[in-house]
């Protein structure tokens, strides 16, 4: 359950959007403020509508690959990937024009602040996925979010990005499941459990 929660929150917080022309980004992020979940650094690579997330867990590395409306989650040591269909759009598509995305959300600038080495404008808006108040610190030079806060019941969830590289070369193989990994359809597994 915690693994699914971490995946879901990481997806909501990192998936801020990309455009149709070979936009790429890679960065590391840490999310804090989720009850009973240990903060872990997640490495993320994005290319167009694809995303790869890697996080070190006690049992080994956990990899999540999102390709359009399909998500795969696996631990390389187990050689098994779970395939899931997203319930709605993942919003990976807007990172290449993040300020444009914020305009669609009627976000307003509420201040400015540096986050690490990144000079940012702070935007406040209602997060479309969670329907709660959110703030994004957007790096002025690259139009990219470097900090994100969600005000949820019980506190604030904060995600901070670092080691950001925009429009760097990322090979397509980063978004494919290795051939020696068995793919398990989550829908099929759910139907078997109902029986």
Short mmCIF file of C-alpha atoms in Angstrom, two decimals:
data_model
loop_
_atom_site.label_atom_id
_atom_site.label_comp_id
_atom_site.label_asym_id
_atom_site.label_seq_id
_atom_site.Cartn_x
_atom_site.Cartn_y
_atom_site.Cartn_z
CA UNK A 1 0.00 0.00 0.00
CA UNK A 2 2.82 2.43 0.90
CA UNK A 3 4.55 1.63 -2.40
CA UNK A 4 1.35 2.46 -4.33
CA UNK A 5 0.90 5.67 -2.27
CA UNK A 6 4.48 6.75 -2.97
CA UNK A 7 3.94 6.00 -6.68
CA UNK A 8 0.66 7.91 -6.77
CA UNK A 9 2.00 10.96 -4.95
CA UNK A 10 5.20 10.98 -7.02
CA UNK A 11 3.08 10.78 -10.16
CA UNK A 12 0.80 13.64 -9.10
CA UNK A 13 3.68 15.84 -7.95
CA UNK A 14 6.14 15.25 -10.72
CA UNK A 15 3.75 14.97 -13.56
CA UNK A 16 3.32 18.55 -14.41
CA UNK A 17 3.37 18.19 -18.22
CA UNK A 18 5.26 18.14 -21.66
CA UNK A 19 4.74 19.39 -25.25
CA UNK A 20 4.73 17.54 -28.57
CA UNK A 21 8.31 18.28 -29.66
CA UNK A 22 11.06 16.18 -28.04
CA UNK A 23 11.19 17.97 -24.73
CA UNK A 24 13.38 16.13 -22.23
CA UNK A 25 14.15 16.64 -18.56
CA UNK A 26 15.96 14.72 -15.88
CA UNK A 27 16.14 15.52 -12.17
CA UNK A 28 16.15 14.11 -8.67
CA UNK A 29 13.34 14.86 -6.24
CA UNK A 30 12.46 14.29 -2.59
CA UNK A 31 8.87 14.38 -1.33
CA UNK A 32 8.17 14.94 2.37
CA UNK A 33 5.05 15.33 4.47
CA UNK A 34 3.29 12.05 3.65
CA UNK A 35 2.29 10.28 6.88
CA UNK A 36 4.07 6.98 7.57
CA UNK A 37 6.12 7.21 4.36
CA UNK A 38 9.90 7.56 4.52
CA UNK A 39 11.18 10.38 2.29
CA UNK A 40 13.33 8.89 -0.48
CA UNK A 41 15.13 10.48 -3.38
CA UNK A 42 13.54 9.64 -6.72
CA UNK A 43 15.42 9.99 -10.00
CA UNK A 44 13.19 11.02 -12.89
CA UNK A 45 13.66 11.13 -16.66
CA UNK A 46 11.04 12.56 -19.01
CA UNK A 47 10.83 12.50 -22.77
CA UNK A 48 7.67 13.69 -24.52
CA UNK A 49 4.81 11.70 -22.91
CA UNK A 50 7.12 9.13 -21.28
CA UNK A 51 8.47 9.14 -17.74
CA UNK A 52 10.88 6.89 -15.83
CA UNK A 53 11.10 7.06 -12.02
CA UNK A 54 13.65 5.15 -9.94
CA UNK A 55 13.73 5.00 -6.16
CA UNK A 56 15.84 2.84 -3.82
CA UNK A 57 13.62 0.81 -1.49
CA UNK A 58 14.66 -1.55 1.33
CA UNK A 59 14.20 -4.58 -0.98
CA UNK A 60 15.97 -2.96 -3.95
CA UNK A 61 15.41 -0.43 -6.69
CA UNK A 62 11.78 0.26 -7.70
CA UNK A 63 11.29 1.43 -11.31
CA UNK A 64 8.11 2.99 -12.68
CA UNK A 65 7.75 3.65 -16.40
CA UNK A 66 4.82 5.65 -17.77
CA UNK A 67 4.21 5.60 -21.50
CA UNK A 68 1.10 7.58 -22.42
CA UNK A 69 -1.82 5.94 -20.60
CA UNK A 70 0.12 2.82 -19.58
CA UNK A 71 2.28 2.46 -16.47
CA UNK A 72 4.66 -0.33 -15.49
CA UNK A 73 6.10 -0.82 -12.01
CA UNK A 74 8.85 -3.31 -11.28
CA UNK A 75 11.85 -4.23 -9.17
CA UNK A 76 14.69 -5.39 -11.45
CA UNK A 77 15.75 -8.07 -8.92
CA UNK A 78 12.29 -9.69 -9.14
CA UNK A 79 12.20 -9.75 -12.99
CA UNK A 80 8.45 -9.01 -12.89
CA UNK A 81 6.63 -5.83 -13.99
CA UNK A 82 3.06 -4.93 -13.16
CA UNK A 83 1.21 -3.23 -16.03
CA UNK A 84 -1.51 -0.72 -15.13
CA UNK A 85 -3.76 1.52 -17.19
CA UNK A 86 -3.97 5.11 -16.01
CA UNK A 87 -7.48 6.20 -14.99
CA UNK A 88 -7.09 9.54 -16.75
CA UNK A 89 -4.48 11.65 -18.49
CA UNK A 90 -1.19 11.74 -16.63
CA UNK A 91 -0.50 15.38 -17.52
CA UNK A 92 3.13 14.68 -18.41
CA UNK A 93 2.52 16.80 -21.49
CA UNK A 94 2.90 20.32 -20.02
CA UNK A 95 6.43 20.62 -18.63
CA UNK A 96 7.78 22.14 -21.83
CA UNK A 97 5.47 25.15 -21.27
CA UNK A 98 4.83 25.06 -17.54
CA UNK A 99 3.84 28.73 -17.24
CA UNK A 100 1.30 28.21 -20.04
CA UNK A 101 -0.07 25.25 -18.08
CA UNK A 102 -0.33 27.40 -14.95
CA UNK A 103 -2.22 30.06 -16.92
CA UNK A 104 -4.81 27.40 -17.85
CA UNK A 105 -5.20 26.73 -14.11
CA UNK A 106 -5.68 30.46 -13.40
CA UNK A 107 -2.56 30.43 -11.23
CA UNK A 108 -1.41 33.72 -9.78
CA UNK A 109 2.09 34.85 -8.86
CA UNK A 110 2.28 35.32 -5.08
CA UNK A 111 5.99 36.01 -4.67
CA UNK A 112 9.51 35.09 -5.68
CA UNK A 113 12.25 33.12 -3.95
CA UNK A 114 15.40 31.15 -4.68
CA UNK A 115 15.29 27.39 -4.24
CA UNK A 116 18.91 26.26 -4.13
CA UNK A 117 20.55 27.80 -7.21
CA UNK A 118 17.23 28.39 -8.98
CA UNK A 119 15.63 31.88 -9.03
CA UNK A 120 11.88 31.25 -8.99
CA UNK A 121 8.47 32.86 -9.19
CA UNK A 122 5.92 31.32 -6.82
CA UNK A 123 2.51 30.46 -8.29
CA UNK A 124 -0.61 29.53 -6.30
CA UNK A 125 -3.53 27.58 -7.79
CA UNK A 126 -5.86 24.60 -7.28
CA UNK A 127 -4.16 21.34 -8.27
CA UNK A 128 -6.38 19.68 -10.90
CA UNK A 129 -5.64 16.12 -9.74
CA UNK A 130 -6.20 16.52 -6.00
CA UNK A 131 -8.50 19.59 -6.04
CA UNK A 132 -6.53 21.20 -3.19
CA UNK A 133 -4.51 24.42 -2.94
CA UNK A 134 -1.03 24.10 -4.45
CA UNK A 135 2.05 26.24 -4.93
CA UNK A 136 4.76 25.85 -7.55
CA UNK A 137 8.18 27.50 -7.51
CA UNK A 138 9.01 27.93 -11.22
CA UNK A 139 12.63 28.44 -12.30
CA UNK A 140 12.53 31.66 -14.32
CA UNK A 141 15.47 30.82 -16.62
CA UNK A 142 14.07 27.46 -17.75
CA UNK A 143 10.31 27.75 -17.06
CA UNK A 144 10.46 24.55 -14.96
CA UNK A 145 9.04 23.72 -11.50
CA UNK A 146 11.70 23.14 -8.83
CA UNK A 147 9.43 22.98 -5.79
CA UNK A 148 5.79 21.96 -5.40
CA UNK A 149 3.53 22.08 -2.35
CA UNK A 150 0.09 20.53 -1.87
CA UNK A 151 -2.08 21.45 1.13
CA UNK A 152 -3.74 18.14 2.00
CA UNK A 153 -5.77 17.20 5.07
CA UNK A 154 -3.26 16.74 7.86
CA UNK A 155 -0.50 18.96 6.46
CA UNK A 156 1.53 20.02 3.46
CA UNK A 157 3.25 17.66 1.03
CA UNK A 158 6.43 19.21 -0.39
CA UNK A 159 8.45 18.04 -3.38
CA UNK A 160 11.83 19.61 -4.14
CA UNK A 161 13.68 18.97 -7.40
CA UNK A 162 17.46 19.24 -7.86
CA UNK A 163 20.16 18.34 -10.41
CA UNK A 164 17.76 19.53 -13.13
CA UNK A 165 18.82 19.08 -16.75
CA UNK A 166 16.53 20.38 -19.49
CA UNK A 167 16.66 19.21 -23.13
CA UNK A 168 19.44 16.72 -22.49
CA UNK A 169 19.76 13.53 -24.57
CA UNK A 170 17.73 10.64 -23.11
CA UNK A 171 17.72 7.33 -24.97
CA UNK A 172 14.34 5.71 -25.75
CA UNK A 173 15.56 2.49 -24.09
CA UNK A 174 15.10 4.20 -20.70
CA UNK A 175 11.33 3.85 -21.22
CA UNK A 176 11.17 0.17 -22.19
CA UNK A 177 10.87 -2.89 -19.98
CA UNK A 178 13.90 -5.23 -20.32
CA UNK A 179 13.16 -8.39 -22.35
CA UNK A 180 13.93 -10.68 -19.39
CA UNK A 181 11.20 -9.09 -17.23
CA UNK A 182 7.81 -10.86 -17.15
CA UNK A 183 4.85 -8.45 -17.53
CA UNK A 184 1.79 -9.12 -15.33
CA UNK A 185 -1.44 -7.38 -16.39
CA UNK A 186 -2.96 -5.87 -13.24
CA UNK A 187 -6.48 -6.07 -14.73
CA UNK A 188 -6.06 -9.82 -15.29
CA UNK A 189 -4.67 -10.30 -11.78
CA UNK A 190 -7.60 -8.35 -10.30
CA UNK A 191 -10.12 -10.50 -12.21
CA UNK A 192 -8.41 -13.70 -10.97
CA UNK A 193 -8.62 -12.45 -7.37
CA UNK A 194 -12.37 -11.75 -7.73
CA UNK A 195 -12.91 -15.39 -8.69
#
